[in-house]
Every structure is written in structure tokens, then in C-alpha cells.
């Protein structure tokens, strides 16, 4: 593979959340070969003089549903799998074009999509998958509408069906093992009520602690971890006590819960973008009054919950959780946080913290020797405001695994000493 050199870069150091000017980044075989602040010999590399432009590690969205091309889960479950896959292709391609070079799927995507990207059939971010989310009967991942008497089972409906219904310790152990067998890189559990399902109260808890501990136990045995969907203090505290690694949403967090999370080192992945989007689009796309009422309640509390957690020292990851056509609003997850955190800290969440949460420190979310060469070159300074990242013309280059997805940079004369 060609050796690529990005010279005169203003490098975002994702660990310290600061810019380091005058960097030369050397990329070879898909990996960052060197980062230098001294002149280095570049040989016959492809050289780009960035003239002080900001270079960020490729962004990571730690909560996506790439197979949820419609926001109605039951409708989705009736869609042919070939069509779901075709629509996922578009969603993945658009995510990469927005500068997200890695995404963590929180339910729905399967190992076929991972392979389709790795084998080059689909263009998309690096994809980490949960497979189907583990859910109790009537839990947030049980997508059957009320009064529907059909059964979901573990053997049918892989892509697009978000839930893997399992009840009792023996069943949840088998469910986790089944998802791992099918290529899950992490496990997702529904630990409380949700907004996109009609009959589970948002502040309700789901699964007994005995079941949740068994889920964490099986994930740990497979050397991976559990992400838990939870809103209420009660649901979150139970998940934290059971050893879950990240709490997804967390909108109803109170001070005691934030302290408990900080003490356990549990990550919080707020998903502000999805509530803002549903509040605007929900009625039009056919969400019921009950579901919209649940949305309104958690939307108002999402920002203050994040603030409380952040100020209590909880590690804050970044995830958007957008569904269906609302996925185009992915960058809003960055800008909506600006009332609580500085842009540099938000970028740190989307890179360094997300990578750490996903057990990918040193490989992802950082531009350093030995890391995957996933990066974006930005026109303007995102540390002054993240809205510029939503304008496609400001993303001058997007690179994943050392290959340009987008490249609007001008080549320098070859063989210059960078
Ligand atoms: Zn959720
Ligand atoms: Zn989700």
C-alpha cells in the first residue's frame, strides 16, 4: 500500500483534548506509522501539505442502529431481509461520509454486514455489533405490538429484528452465548423501559438482578462486555451493580446514581440527538401519543442528566441512537452537547473515551503510532464550535484504514522533505 504523509497538520490529541500544531503523520499499510513534530525523511510517499488544517481521529458513534431504516420496529420486522440489508448499505455509506469511521451497533446489525464491509461489498465505518439485544418478554426489545399473538424466536429474523427475547437465568445465558456465536463483539441488554415501544413504562426496570448478572457473567466469559439500555435511577443502579460497562441514554439519572456510576467507572452514553429528532419528526412518522409523551419527558431531562453525570466525574461516551430517516441528523449529537461540555471535550468523548469504552484504546480514537489510520481533515477549527463538521464541504478528507473515502486535499511536490 502507498505510503501517505500528511505534513503541517494541527493534530487533535484526543487524550488531552488539545490541538498540537506542526505535526507530520505518516501512514502505511492502513496504520499510523509515525507522528512527528520534527522534520523527517518521507521517501517516495504521497505527500499532502495541510497548511495547518485540523486533523481529528475518525469519529466514533457508540450507539447506532444501522439496520433500522424505519423507526417503527414492528414494521421493520416485517420487511424482507434483503431490503433491510440494501437500506443498511446506504446508512453505512452516509455515516462514513459524515466522518464517522467507527460505529458501535446497539441492536440489529449482524456479522454479515461486518463481513460485507470488510470484504469491500459495502462502503462503511468499522462496525462493532451486538447482534440482537437481549430483552425480557414485553421488554424494550420485544417489538411485537400489544395483542399481537405471534411469537418471536431465536432462530428466525436476524437482521433488523432488534430483540432476542429470553427469560430466566438459563435462557439469558443461552441468548448471550447465541449472540457471541453469531459474531457479536459486545452484548446489549434492555434493562428498563424505552420510548419506541408502547407498553413498558419508561421508569420501569427489566430483568431481575440474577438474570442481569448472568448476562454480564457470560459476556465476561467471552472476554467482552455489556451495554445496557436504561433510563431510571433504579434501572441504572441495578445494571451498574451487576457489572454493566456502559449505560445507554440515562436521562433520568439523579445525584446518587451519578456518584455510583463514577465509583464503578461505568460509562454513560447520552443519546440527545434521537429525542430532538423524534420530538420534531415523531408525529409525522406515525409515533403514538403515548410514545411521544415518553419522549417529551426524557428529552427535557437528557441534558441536565448528562451535566450531573459529567460534573460527578462519570466518563461520557458519545452515541446518537437515531432511527430510520432521522439518521441524517447524526452530527446533532455533537452540537447538542455544547451547552454542557466544551467542543474539545465532546470530540474527546467521540474518540478517546468511546475507544476506551469499546476496549479499543491505542487502536481507535487516536492518531498515534500503531493506531488504525482513521482520520478526518477539517476546514476551520472545530474547537470553536462543532457545527462546522455538519457541512460536508468542511470535511476535506476522510480516511479509514489508510484509504481515502473523501479527498479534497492538494498533493505537494513528491519527494519533499516534510
Ligand atoms: Zn435504548
Ligand atoms: Zn438504541
Tab-separated table of C-alpha atoms and ligand atoms in Angstrom:
chain	number	residue	atom	x	y	z
A	1	UNK	CA	0.000	0.000	0.000
A	2	UNK	CA	1.168	3.540	-0.727
A	3	UNK	CA	2.866	5.495	1.984
A	4	UNK	CA	0.902	8.685	2.699
A	5	UNK	CA	2.286	11.673	4.569
A	6	UNK	CA	0.143	14.463	5.998
A	7	UNK	CA	2.505	17.324	6.652
A	8	UNK	CA	1.961	20.524	8.684
A	9	UNK	CA	-1.149	19.220	10.458
A	10	UNK	CA	-2.800	20.742	13.511
A	11	UNK	CA	-3.293	17.429	15.262
A	12	UNK	CA	-6.108	16.883	17.767
A	13	UNK	CA	-4.604	14.964	20.675
A	14	UNK	CA	-7.702	13.076	21.828
A	15	UNK	CA	-6.220	12.145	25.197
A	16	UNK	CA	-5.574	15.736	26.335
A	17	UNK	CA	-8.311	17.250	24.123
A	18	UNK	CA	-5.875	19.844	22.748
A	19	UNK	CA	-4.505	20.793	19.334
A	20	UNK	CA	-0.819	20.172	18.583
A	21	UNK	CA	0.388	22.179	15.577
A	22	UNK	CA	3.249	21.251	13.261
A	23	UNK	CA	2.585	17.516	13.111
A	24	UNK	CA	3.639	15.150	10.354
A	25	UNK	CA	1.563	11.976	10.153
A	26	UNK	CA	2.994	9.018	8.256
A	27	UNK	CA	0.543	6.326	7.148
A	28	UNK	CA	1.433	2.906	5.766
A	29	UNK	CA	-0.487	-0.360	5.379
A	30	UNK	CA	-3.598	1.147	6.923
A	31	UNK	CA	-1.794	2.025	10.152
A	32	UNK	CA	-0.274	5.238	11.530
A	33	UNK	CA	3.418	4.502	11.106
A	34	UNK	CA	4.685	7.655	12.832
A	35	UNK	CA	3.638	11.017	14.225
A	36	UNK	CA	6.484	13.513	14.329
A	37	UNK	CA	6.949	17.137	15.246
A	38	UNK	CA	10.481	17.148	13.800
A	39	UNK	CA	11.401	17.103	10.083
A	40	UNK	CA	11.508	13.546	8.783
A	41	UNK	CA	12.564	11.842	5.552
A	42	UNK	CA	9.438	10.848	3.613
A	43	UNK	CA	10.991	8.948	0.686
A	44	UNK	CA	8.632	8.334	-2.235
A	45	UNK	CA	5.431	8.852	-0.235
A	46	UNK	CA	2.265	10.652	-1.381
A	47	UNK	CA	2.679	13.958	0.477
A	48	UNK	CA	-0.050	16.459	1.372
A	49	UNK	CA	0.787	19.815	2.941
A	50	UNK	CA	-2.192	20.575	5.195
A	51	UNK	CA	-1.121	24.165	5.831
A	52	UNK	CA	-2.150	23.995	9.497
A	53	UNK	CA	-5.545	22.372	8.967
A	54	UNK	CA	-7.036	20.487	11.914
A	55	UNK	CA	-6.798	16.686	11.782
A	56	UNK	CA	-9.110	14.679	14.045
A	57	UNK	CA	-9.117	10.958	14.708
A	58	UNK	CA	-12.052	9.428	12.809
A	59	UNK	CA	-15.217	9.955	14.865
A	60	UNK	CA	-16.844	7.040	16.691
A	61	UNK	CA	-20.603	6.820	17.212
A	62	UNK	CA	-21.072	4.337	20.050
A	63	UNK	CA	-24.832	3.923	19.694
A	64	UNK	CA	-26.274	3.357	16.234
A	65	UNK	CA	-28.821	1.059	14.610
A	66	UNK	CA	-27.582	0.681	11.050
A	67	UNK	CA	-30.307	-1.794	10.143
A	68	UNK	CA	-33.148	0.401	11.464
A	69	UNK	CA	-34.031	2.069	8.176
A	70	UNK	CA	-37.541	2.769	9.505
A	71	UNK	CA	-38.332	3.989	13.018
A	72	UNK	CA	-41.171	1.505	13.586
A	73	UNK	CA	-39.634	-1.739	14.859
A	74	UNK	CA	-42.628	-3.913	14.069
A	75	UNK	CA	-42.756	-2.608	10.508
A	76	UNK	CA	-39.050	-3.281	10.294
A	77	UNK	CA	-39.535	-6.864	11.412
A	78	UNK	CA	-41.941	-7.440	8.511
A	79	UNK	CA	-39.528	-6.060	5.907
A	80	UNK	CA	-37.670	-8.576	3.721
A	81	UNK	CA	-34.138	-9.046	4.987
A	82	UNK	CA	-32.681	-8.324	1.565
A	83	UNK	CA	-34.342	-4.891	1.582
A	84	UNK	CA	-33.190	-4.166	5.151
A	85	UNK	CA	-29.646	-5.042	4.084
A	86	UNK	CA	-29.863	-2.845	0.979
A	87	UNK	CA	-31.046	0.083	3.079
A	88	UNK	CA	-28.312	-0.567	5.668
A	89	UNK	CA	-25.778	-0.172	2.871
A	90	UNK	CA	-26.925	3.422	2.300
A	91	UNK	CA	-26.960	4.179	6.034
A	92	UNK	CA	-23.403	2.873	6.480
A	93	UNK	CA	-22.091	4.770	3.477
A	94	UNK	CA	-23.609	8.033	4.725
A	95	UNK	CA	-22.147	7.566	8.223
A	96	UNK	CA	-18.644	7.238	6.815
A	97	UNK	CA	-19.238	10.290	4.608
A	98	UNK	CA	-20.056	12.254	7.801
A	99	UNK	CA	-16.643	11.397	9.267
A	100	UNK	CA	-17.722	8.504	11.499
A	101	UNK	CA	-15.077	5.896	10.758
A	102	UNK	CA	-16.242	3.529	13.524
A	103	UNK	CA	-19.734	2.773	14.821
A	104	UNK	CA	-20.990	0.510	17.597
A	105	UNK	CA	-24.341	-1.026	16.737
A	106	UNK	CA	-26.726	-1.308	19.686
A	107	UNK	CA	-29.007	-3.947	18.192
A	108	UNK	CA	-29.982	-5.186	14.751
A	109	UNK	CA	-26.792	-5.396	12.685
A	110	UNK	CA	-25.313	-8.849	12.176
A	111	UNK	CA	-21.927	-10.314	11.251
A	112	UNK	CA	-22.939	-10.381	7.568
A	113	UNK	CA	-22.828	-6.585	7.489
A	114	UNK	CA	-19.408	-6.608	9.166
A	115	UNK	CA	-18.152	-9.046	6.522
A	116	UNK	CA	-19.773	-7.049	3.693
A	117	UNK	CA	-17.733	-4.007	4.756
A	118	UNK	CA	-14.522	-5.917	5.391
A	119	UNK	CA	-14.758	-7.703	2.032
A	120	UNK	CA	-15.422	-4.429	0.222
A	121	UNK	CA	-19.004	-5.117	-0.940
A	122	UNK	CA	-20.233	-2.195	1.176
A	123	UNK	CA	-18.516	1.093	1.954
A	124	UNK	CA	-18.900	1.969	5.606
A	125	UNK	CA	-17.355	2.580	9.002
A	126	UNK	CA	-15.646	-0.090	11.054
A	127	UNK	CA	-18.652	-1.880	12.531
A	128	UNK	CA	-18.911	-3.372	16.026
A	129	UNK	CA	-22.105	-5.357	16.601
A	130	UNK	CA	-24.294	-6.507	19.474
A	131	UNK	CA	-26.369	-8.766	17.224
A	132	UNK	CA	-29.853	-8.772	18.723
A	133	UNK	CA	-30.443	-7.007	22.018
A	134	UNK	CA	-31.255	-9.355	24.916
A	135	UNK	CA	-34.728	-8.497	26.212
A	136	UNK	CA	-37.303	-9.992	28.549
A	137	UNK	CA	-40.823	-10.803	27.331
A	138	UNK	CA	-42.583	-7.458	26.948
A	139	UNK	CA	-39.279	-5.658	27.414
A	140	UNK	CA	-37.956	-2.806	25.285
A	141	UNK	CA	-36.520	-5.214	22.698
A	142	UNK	CA	-39.745	-7.237	22.355
A	143	UNK	CA	-41.002	-5.430	19.278
A	144	UNK	CA	-44.350	-7.229	18.953
A	145	UNK	CA	-47.214	-4.763	19.196
A	146	UNK	CA	-49.697	-5.320	22.039
A	147	UNK	CA	-52.330	-8.005	21.254
A	148	UNK	CA	-50.110	-9.498	18.541
A	149	UNK	CA	-50.132	-13.174	19.341
A	150	UNK	CA	-47.211	-14.254	17.151
A	151	UNK	CA	-44.011	-15.426	18.765
A	152	UNK	CA	-40.508	-14.230	18.154
A	153	UNK	CA	-37.854	-16.870	18.435
A	154	UNK	CA	-34.100	-17.089	18.361
A	155	UNK	CA	-33.993	-18.960	15.056
A	156	UNK	CA	-35.796	-16.544	12.740
A	157	UNK	CA	-35.270	-12.902	11.958
A	158	UNK	CA	-31.650	-11.904	12.314
A	159	UNK	CA	-31.074	-8.617	10.521
A	160	UNK	CA	-33.385	-5.812	11.564
A	161	UNK	CA	-35.092	-7.645	14.407
A	162	UNK	CA	-33.693	-5.866	17.393
A	163	UNK	CA	-34.701	-8.146	20.209
A	164	UNK	CA	-33.680	-11.590	21.405
A	165	UNK	CA	-36.405	-12.482	23.892
A	166	UNK	CA	-35.108	-14.558	26.815
A	167	UNK	CA	-36.494	-15.056	30.328
A	168	UNK	CA	-34.830	-16.686	33.326
A	169	UNK	CA	-31.162	-17.335	34.028
A	170	UNK	CA	-30.826	-20.373	31.761
A	171	UNK	CA	-32.435	-18.624	28.796
A	172	UNK	CA	-30.429	-15.411	29.103
A	173	UNK	CA	-27.182	-17.376	29.331
A	174	UNK	CA	-28.113	-19.215	26.152
A	175	UNK	CA	-29.144	-15.955	24.459
A	176	UNK	CA	-25.779	-14.322	25.175
A	177	UNK	CA	-23.910	-17.418	24.008
A	178	UNK	CA	-26.012	-17.444	20.847
A	179	UNK	CA	-25.207	-13.794	20.051
A	180	UNK	CA	-21.494	-14.387	20.693
A	181	UNK	CA	-21.624	-17.476	18.468
A	182	UNK	CA	-23.118	-15.303	15.747
A	183	UNK	CA	-20.268	-12.804	15.935
A	184	UNK	CA	-21.404	-10.192	18.473
A	185	UNK	CA	-18.474	-8.032	19.614
A	186	UNK	CA	-20.404	-6.851	22.698
A	187	UNK	CA	-23.760	-7.610	24.318
A	188	UNK	CA	-26.738	-5.267	24.560
A	189	UNK	CA	-29.328	-5.723	27.286
A	190	UNK	CA	-32.604	-3.910	27.772
A	191	UNK	CA	-32.519	-3.050	31.495
A	192	UNK	CA	-35.609	-0.817	31.630
A	193	UNK	CA	-38.447	0.765	29.679
A	194	UNK	CA	-37.982	2.638	26.414
A	195	UNK	CA	-39.669	5.239	24.274
A	196	UNK	CA	-40.010	3.367	20.974
A	197	UNK	CA	-42.090	0.557	22.483
A	198	UNK	CA	-45.660	1.221	23.642
A	199	UNK	CA	-46.315	-0.701	26.854
A	200	UNK	CA	-43.193	-0.636	29.023
A	201	UNK	CA	-43.102	2.297	31.451
A	202	UNK	CA	-40.004	4.442	30.944
A	203	UNK	CA	-39.109	4.349	34.631
A	204	UNK	CA	-39.737	0.614	34.930
A	205	UNK	CA	-36.974	-1.933	35.478
A	206	UNK	CA	-36.497	-5.003	33.285
A	207	UNK	CA	-34.785	-8.276	34.191
A	208	UNK	CA	-34.049	-9.430	37.715
A	209	UNK	CA	-30.542	-8.772	39.041
A	210	UNK	CA	-29.975	-12.522	38.916
A	211	UNK	CA	-30.658	-12.548	35.167
A	212	UNK	CA	-28.610	-9.410	34.520
A	213	UNK	CA	-25.630	-10.808	36.471
A	214	UNK	CA	-25.837	-13.980	34.353
A	215	UNK	CA	-25.762	-11.844	31.181
A	216	UNK	CA	-22.667	-9.936	32.362
A	217	UNK	CA	-21.091	-13.193	33.505
A	218	UNK	CA	-21.484	-14.780	30.045
A	219	UNK	CA	-20.168	-11.671	28.274
A	220	UNK	CA	-17.146	-11.586	30.607
A	221	UNK	CA	-16.526	-15.275	29.971
A	222	UNK	CA	-16.380	-14.468	26.248
A	223	UNK	CA	-13.941	-11.609	27.045
A	224	UNK	CA	-16.357	-8.888	26.109
A	225	UNK	CA	-18.747	-6.539	27.897
A	226	UNK	CA	-22.368	-5.415	28.221
A	227	UNK	CA	-24.052	-2.143	27.233
A	228	UNK	CA	-27.407	-1.553	28.929
A	229	UNK	CA	-30.385	0.486	27.809
A	230	UNK	CA	-31.652	2.224	30.981
A	231	UNK	CA	-33.335	5.494	31.957
A	232	UNK	CA	-34.385	5.493	35.597
A	233	UNK	CA	-32.090	5.637	38.654
A	234	UNK	CA	-33.446	2.272	39.720
A	235	UNK	CA	-32.766	0.561	36.373
A	236	UNK	CA	-29.312	2.160	36.081
A	237	UNK	CA	-28.222	1.314	39.630
A	238	UNK	CA	-29.182	-2.331	39.177
A	239	UNK	CA	-27.250	-2.527	35.894
A	240	UNK	CA	-24.179	-0.856	37.444
A	241	UNK	CA	-24.235	-3.228	40.417
A	242	UNK	CA	-24.420	-6.181	38.020
A	243	UNK	CA	-21.220	-5.045	36.233
A	244	UNK	CA	-22.582	-3.487	33.031
A	245	UNK	CA	-19.880	-1.399	31.273
A	246	UNK	CA	-21.973	1.343	29.675
A	247	UNK	CA	-25.358	2.854	30.402
A	248	UNK	CA	-27.170	3.980	27.268
A	249	UNK	CA	-29.444	7.081	27.481
A	250	UNK	CA	-29.532	7.562	31.297
A	251	UNK	CA	-31.864	10.563	31.011
A	252	UNK	CA	-33.398	10.228	34.482
A	253	UNK	CA	-30.081	9.953	36.399
A	254	UNK	CA	-30.080	11.535	39.864
A	255	UNK	CA	-27.119	12.592	42.019
A	256	UNK	CA	-26.812	9.271	43.878
A	257	UNK	CA	-26.865	7.316	40.608
A	258	UNK	CA	-24.207	9.573	39.062
A	259	UNK	CA	-21.971	9.017	42.113
A	260	UNK	CA	-22.474	5.244	41.903
A	261	UNK	CA	-21.550	5.236	38.189
A	262	UNK	CA	-18.426	7.313	38.844
A	263	UNK	CA	-17.396	4.984	41.681
A	264	UNK	CA	-17.802	1.888	39.461
A	265	UNK	CA	-16.161	3.515	36.409
A	266	UNK	CA	-19.346	2.872	34.410
A	267	UNK	CA	-19.577	4.865	31.164
A	268	UNK	CA	-22.610	6.939	30.224
A	269	UNK	CA	-23.630	7.236	26.589
A	270	UNK	CA	-26.251	10.010	26.409
A	271	UNK	CA	-28.158	9.984	23.119
A	272	UNK	CA	-29.553	13.517	22.873
A	273	UNK	CA	-29.900	13.622	19.091
A	274	UNK	CA	-32.611	10.997	18.919
A	275	UNK	CA	-35.002	12.806	21.306
A	276	UNK	CA	-34.561	16.100	19.496
A	277	UNK	CA	-35.263	14.324	16.209
A	278	UNK	CA	-38.289	12.378	17.461
A	279	UNK	CA	-39.771	15.484	19.077
A	280	UNK	CA	-39.632	17.152	15.651
A	281	UNK	CA	-40.430	14.178	13.400
A	282	UNK	CA	-42.261	11.669	15.613
A	283	UNK	CA	-45.819	12.664	14.765
A	284	UNK	CA	-45.140	12.731	11.037
A	285	UNK	CA	-43.626	9.235	11.071
A	286	UNK	CA	-46.605	7.818	12.961
A	287	UNK	CA	-45.474	7.507	16.579
A	288	UNK	CA	-48.341	7.132	19.058
A	289	UNK	CA	-49.276	9.830	21.612
A	290	UNK	CA	-48.061	7.516	24.416
A	291	UNK	CA	-44.642	7.131	22.800
A	292	UNK	CA	-44.368	10.880	22.122
A	293	UNK	CA	-45.308	11.649	25.737
A	294	UNK	CA	-42.470	9.376	26.923
A	295	UNK	CA	-40.103	11.158	24.521
A	296	UNK	CA	-41.072	14.597	25.819
A	297	UNK	CA	-40.413	13.542	29.392
A	298	UNK	CA	-36.918	12.180	28.796
A	299	UNK	CA	-35.875	14.821	26.272
A	300	UNK	CA	-36.246	17.575	28.849
A	301	UNK	CA	-34.118	15.713	31.352
A	302	UNK	CA	-31.419	14.421	28.993
A	303	UNK	CA	-29.190	17.490	29.090
A	304	UNK	CA	-29.398	18.014	32.869
A	305	UNK	CA	-28.721	14.295	33.462
A	306	UNK	CA	-25.622	14.477	31.282
A	307	UNK	CA	-24.462	17.608	33.126
A	308	UNK	CA	-24.923	15.938	36.507
A	309	UNK	CA	-23.024	12.834	35.389
A	310	UNK	CA	-20.232	14.861	33.791
A	311	UNK	CA	-19.774	17.012	36.891
A	312	UNK	CA	-19.750	13.889	39.097
A	313	UNK	CA	-16.800	12.507	37.111
A	314	UNK	CA	-18.685	9.883	35.071
A	315	UNK	CA	-16.895	9.032	31.816
A	316	UNK	CA	-19.104	10.349	28.999
A	317	UNK	CA	-19.173	8.484	25.685
A	318	UNK	CA	-20.955	9.637	22.539
A	319	UNK	CA	-23.822	7.944	20.726
A	320	UNK	CA	-26.699	9.218	18.598
A	321	UNK	CA	-29.245	6.334	18.593
A	322	UNK	CA	-31.064	7.786	15.567
A	323	UNK	CA	-33.607	5.622	13.778
A	324	UNK	CA	-34.881	5.498	10.214
A	325	UNK	CA	-34.611	8.612	8.087
A	326	UNK	CA	-33.632	10.653	11.187
A	327	UNK	CA	-30.111	9.175	10.931
A	328	UNK	CA	-29.098	12.143	8.756
A	329	UNK	CA	-29.059	14.228	11.969
A	330	UNK	CA	-26.049	12.324	13.384
A	331	UNK	CA	-23.892	15.454	13.831
A	332	UNK	CA	-26.512	16.956	16.178
A	333	UNK	CA	-25.209	14.604	18.869
A	334	UNK	CA	-22.070	16.754	18.854
A	335	UNK	CA	-23.681	20.211	18.767
A	336	UNK	CA	-26.488	19.484	21.277
A	337	UNK	CA	-23.853	18.766	23.942
A	338	UNK	CA	-22.213	22.181	23.641
A	339	UNK	CA	-24.392	23.600	26.440
A	340	UNK	CA	-22.706	21.202	28.874
A	341	UNK	CA	-19.264	20.414	27.503
A	342	UNK	CA	-16.599	22.298	25.529
A	343	UNK	CA	-16.222	21.227	21.868
A	344	UNK	CA	-12.784	19.722	22.612
A	345	UNK	CA	-14.260	17.579	25.403
A	346	UNK	CA	-17.096	16.427	23.143
A	347	UNK	CA	-14.560	15.399	20.494
A	348	UNK	CA	-12.656	13.543	23.227
A	349	UNK	CA	-15.889	11.638	24.033
A	350	UNK	CA	-16.338	10.764	20.346
A	351	UNK	CA	-12.781	9.471	20.031
A	352	UNK	CA	-10.658	8.686	23.099
A	353	UNK	CA	-13.455	7.828	25.549
A	354	UNK	CA	-15.526	5.804	23.065
A	355	UNK	CA	-12.443	3.789	22.062
A	356	UNK	CA	-11.615	3.092	25.712
A	357	UNK	CA	-15.221	2.054	26.408
A	358	UNK	CA	-15.071	-0.356	23.463
A	359	UNK	CA	-11.733	-1.848	24.619
A	360	UNK	CA	-10.013	-0.295	21.594
A	361	UNK	CA	-7.582	2.128	23.278
A	362	UNK	CA	-4.484	2.735	21.171
A	363	UNK	CA	-6.110	1.272	18.058
A	364	UNK	CA	-9.056	3.632	17.539
A	365	UNK	CA	-9.983	7.177	18.538
A	366	UNK	CA	-6.376	8.376	18.461
A	367	UNK	CA	-3.774	9.401	15.893
A	368	UNK	CA	-0.655	7.742	17.226
A	369	UNK	CA	1.874	5.185	16.087
A	370	UNK	CA	0.259	1.774	15.710
A	371	UNK	CA	-3.338	3.035	15.571
A	372	UNK	CA	-5.622	2.374	12.602
A	373	UNK	CA	-5.204	5.246	10.136
A	374	UNK	CA	-8.752	6.567	10.587
A	375	UNK	CA	-8.851	10.358	10.457
A	376	UNK	CA	-10.559	13.443	9.103
A	377	UNK	CA	-9.080	16.714	7.867
A	378	UNK	CA	-11.267	19.704	8.685
A	379	UNK	CA	-11.576	23.169	7.171
A	380	UNK	CA	-11.977	25.587	10.099
A	381	UNK	CA	-11.463	24.971	13.796
A	382	UNK	CA	-13.985	22.543	15.338
A	383	UNK	CA	-12.766	23.552	18.811
A	384	UNK	CA	-14.550	26.880	18.233
A	385	UNK	CA	-17.854	25.104	17.528
A	386	UNK	CA	-18.786	21.685	16.208
A	387	UNK	CA	-21.455	22.823	13.746
A	388	UNK	CA	-18.811	23.111	11.021
A	389	UNK	CA	-18.495	19.305	10.981
A	390	UNK	CA	-22.072	19.008	9.715
A	391	UNK	CA	-21.179	20.858	6.493
A	392	UNK	CA	-19.826	18.244	4.049
A	393	UNK	CA	-17.579	20.798	2.316
A	394	UNK	CA	-15.670	21.289	5.583
A	395	UNK	CA	-14.587	17.645	5.669
A	396	UNK	CA	-11.647	17.969	3.294
A	397	UNK	CA	-10.531	14.394	3.771
A	398	UNK	CA	-11.953	11.284	5.389
A	399	UNK	CA	-9.614	8.337	5.727
A	400	UNK	CA	-10.380	4.852	7.011
A	401	UNK	CA	-7.675	2.178	7.307
A	402	UNK	CA	-5.225	4.379	5.394
A	403	UNK	CA	-7.525	4.729	2.365
A	404	UNK	CA	-9.247	7.978	1.436
A	405	UNK	CA	-13.042	7.858	1.344
A	406	UNK	CA	-13.084	11.586	0.588
A	407	UNK	CA	-10.049	13.507	-0.564
A	408	UNK	CA	-10.165	17.177	-1.496
A	409	UNK	CA	-6.540	17.826	-0.495
A	410	UNK	CA	-3.929	19.016	-2.967
A	411	UNK	CA	-0.811	16.892	-3.430
A	412	UNK	CA	2.537	18.534	-2.675
A	413	UNK	CA	5.567	18.020	-4.911
A	414	UNK	CA	6.696	14.451	-4.361
A	415	UNK	CA	9.934	13.707	-2.551
A	416	UNK	CA	9.917	16.859	-0.443
A	417	UNK	CA	11.431	16.594	2.976
A	418	UNK	CA	8.417	17.013	5.223
B	1	LIG	ZN1	-32.259	2.190	24.015
B	2	LIG	ZN1	-30.741	2.317	20.651
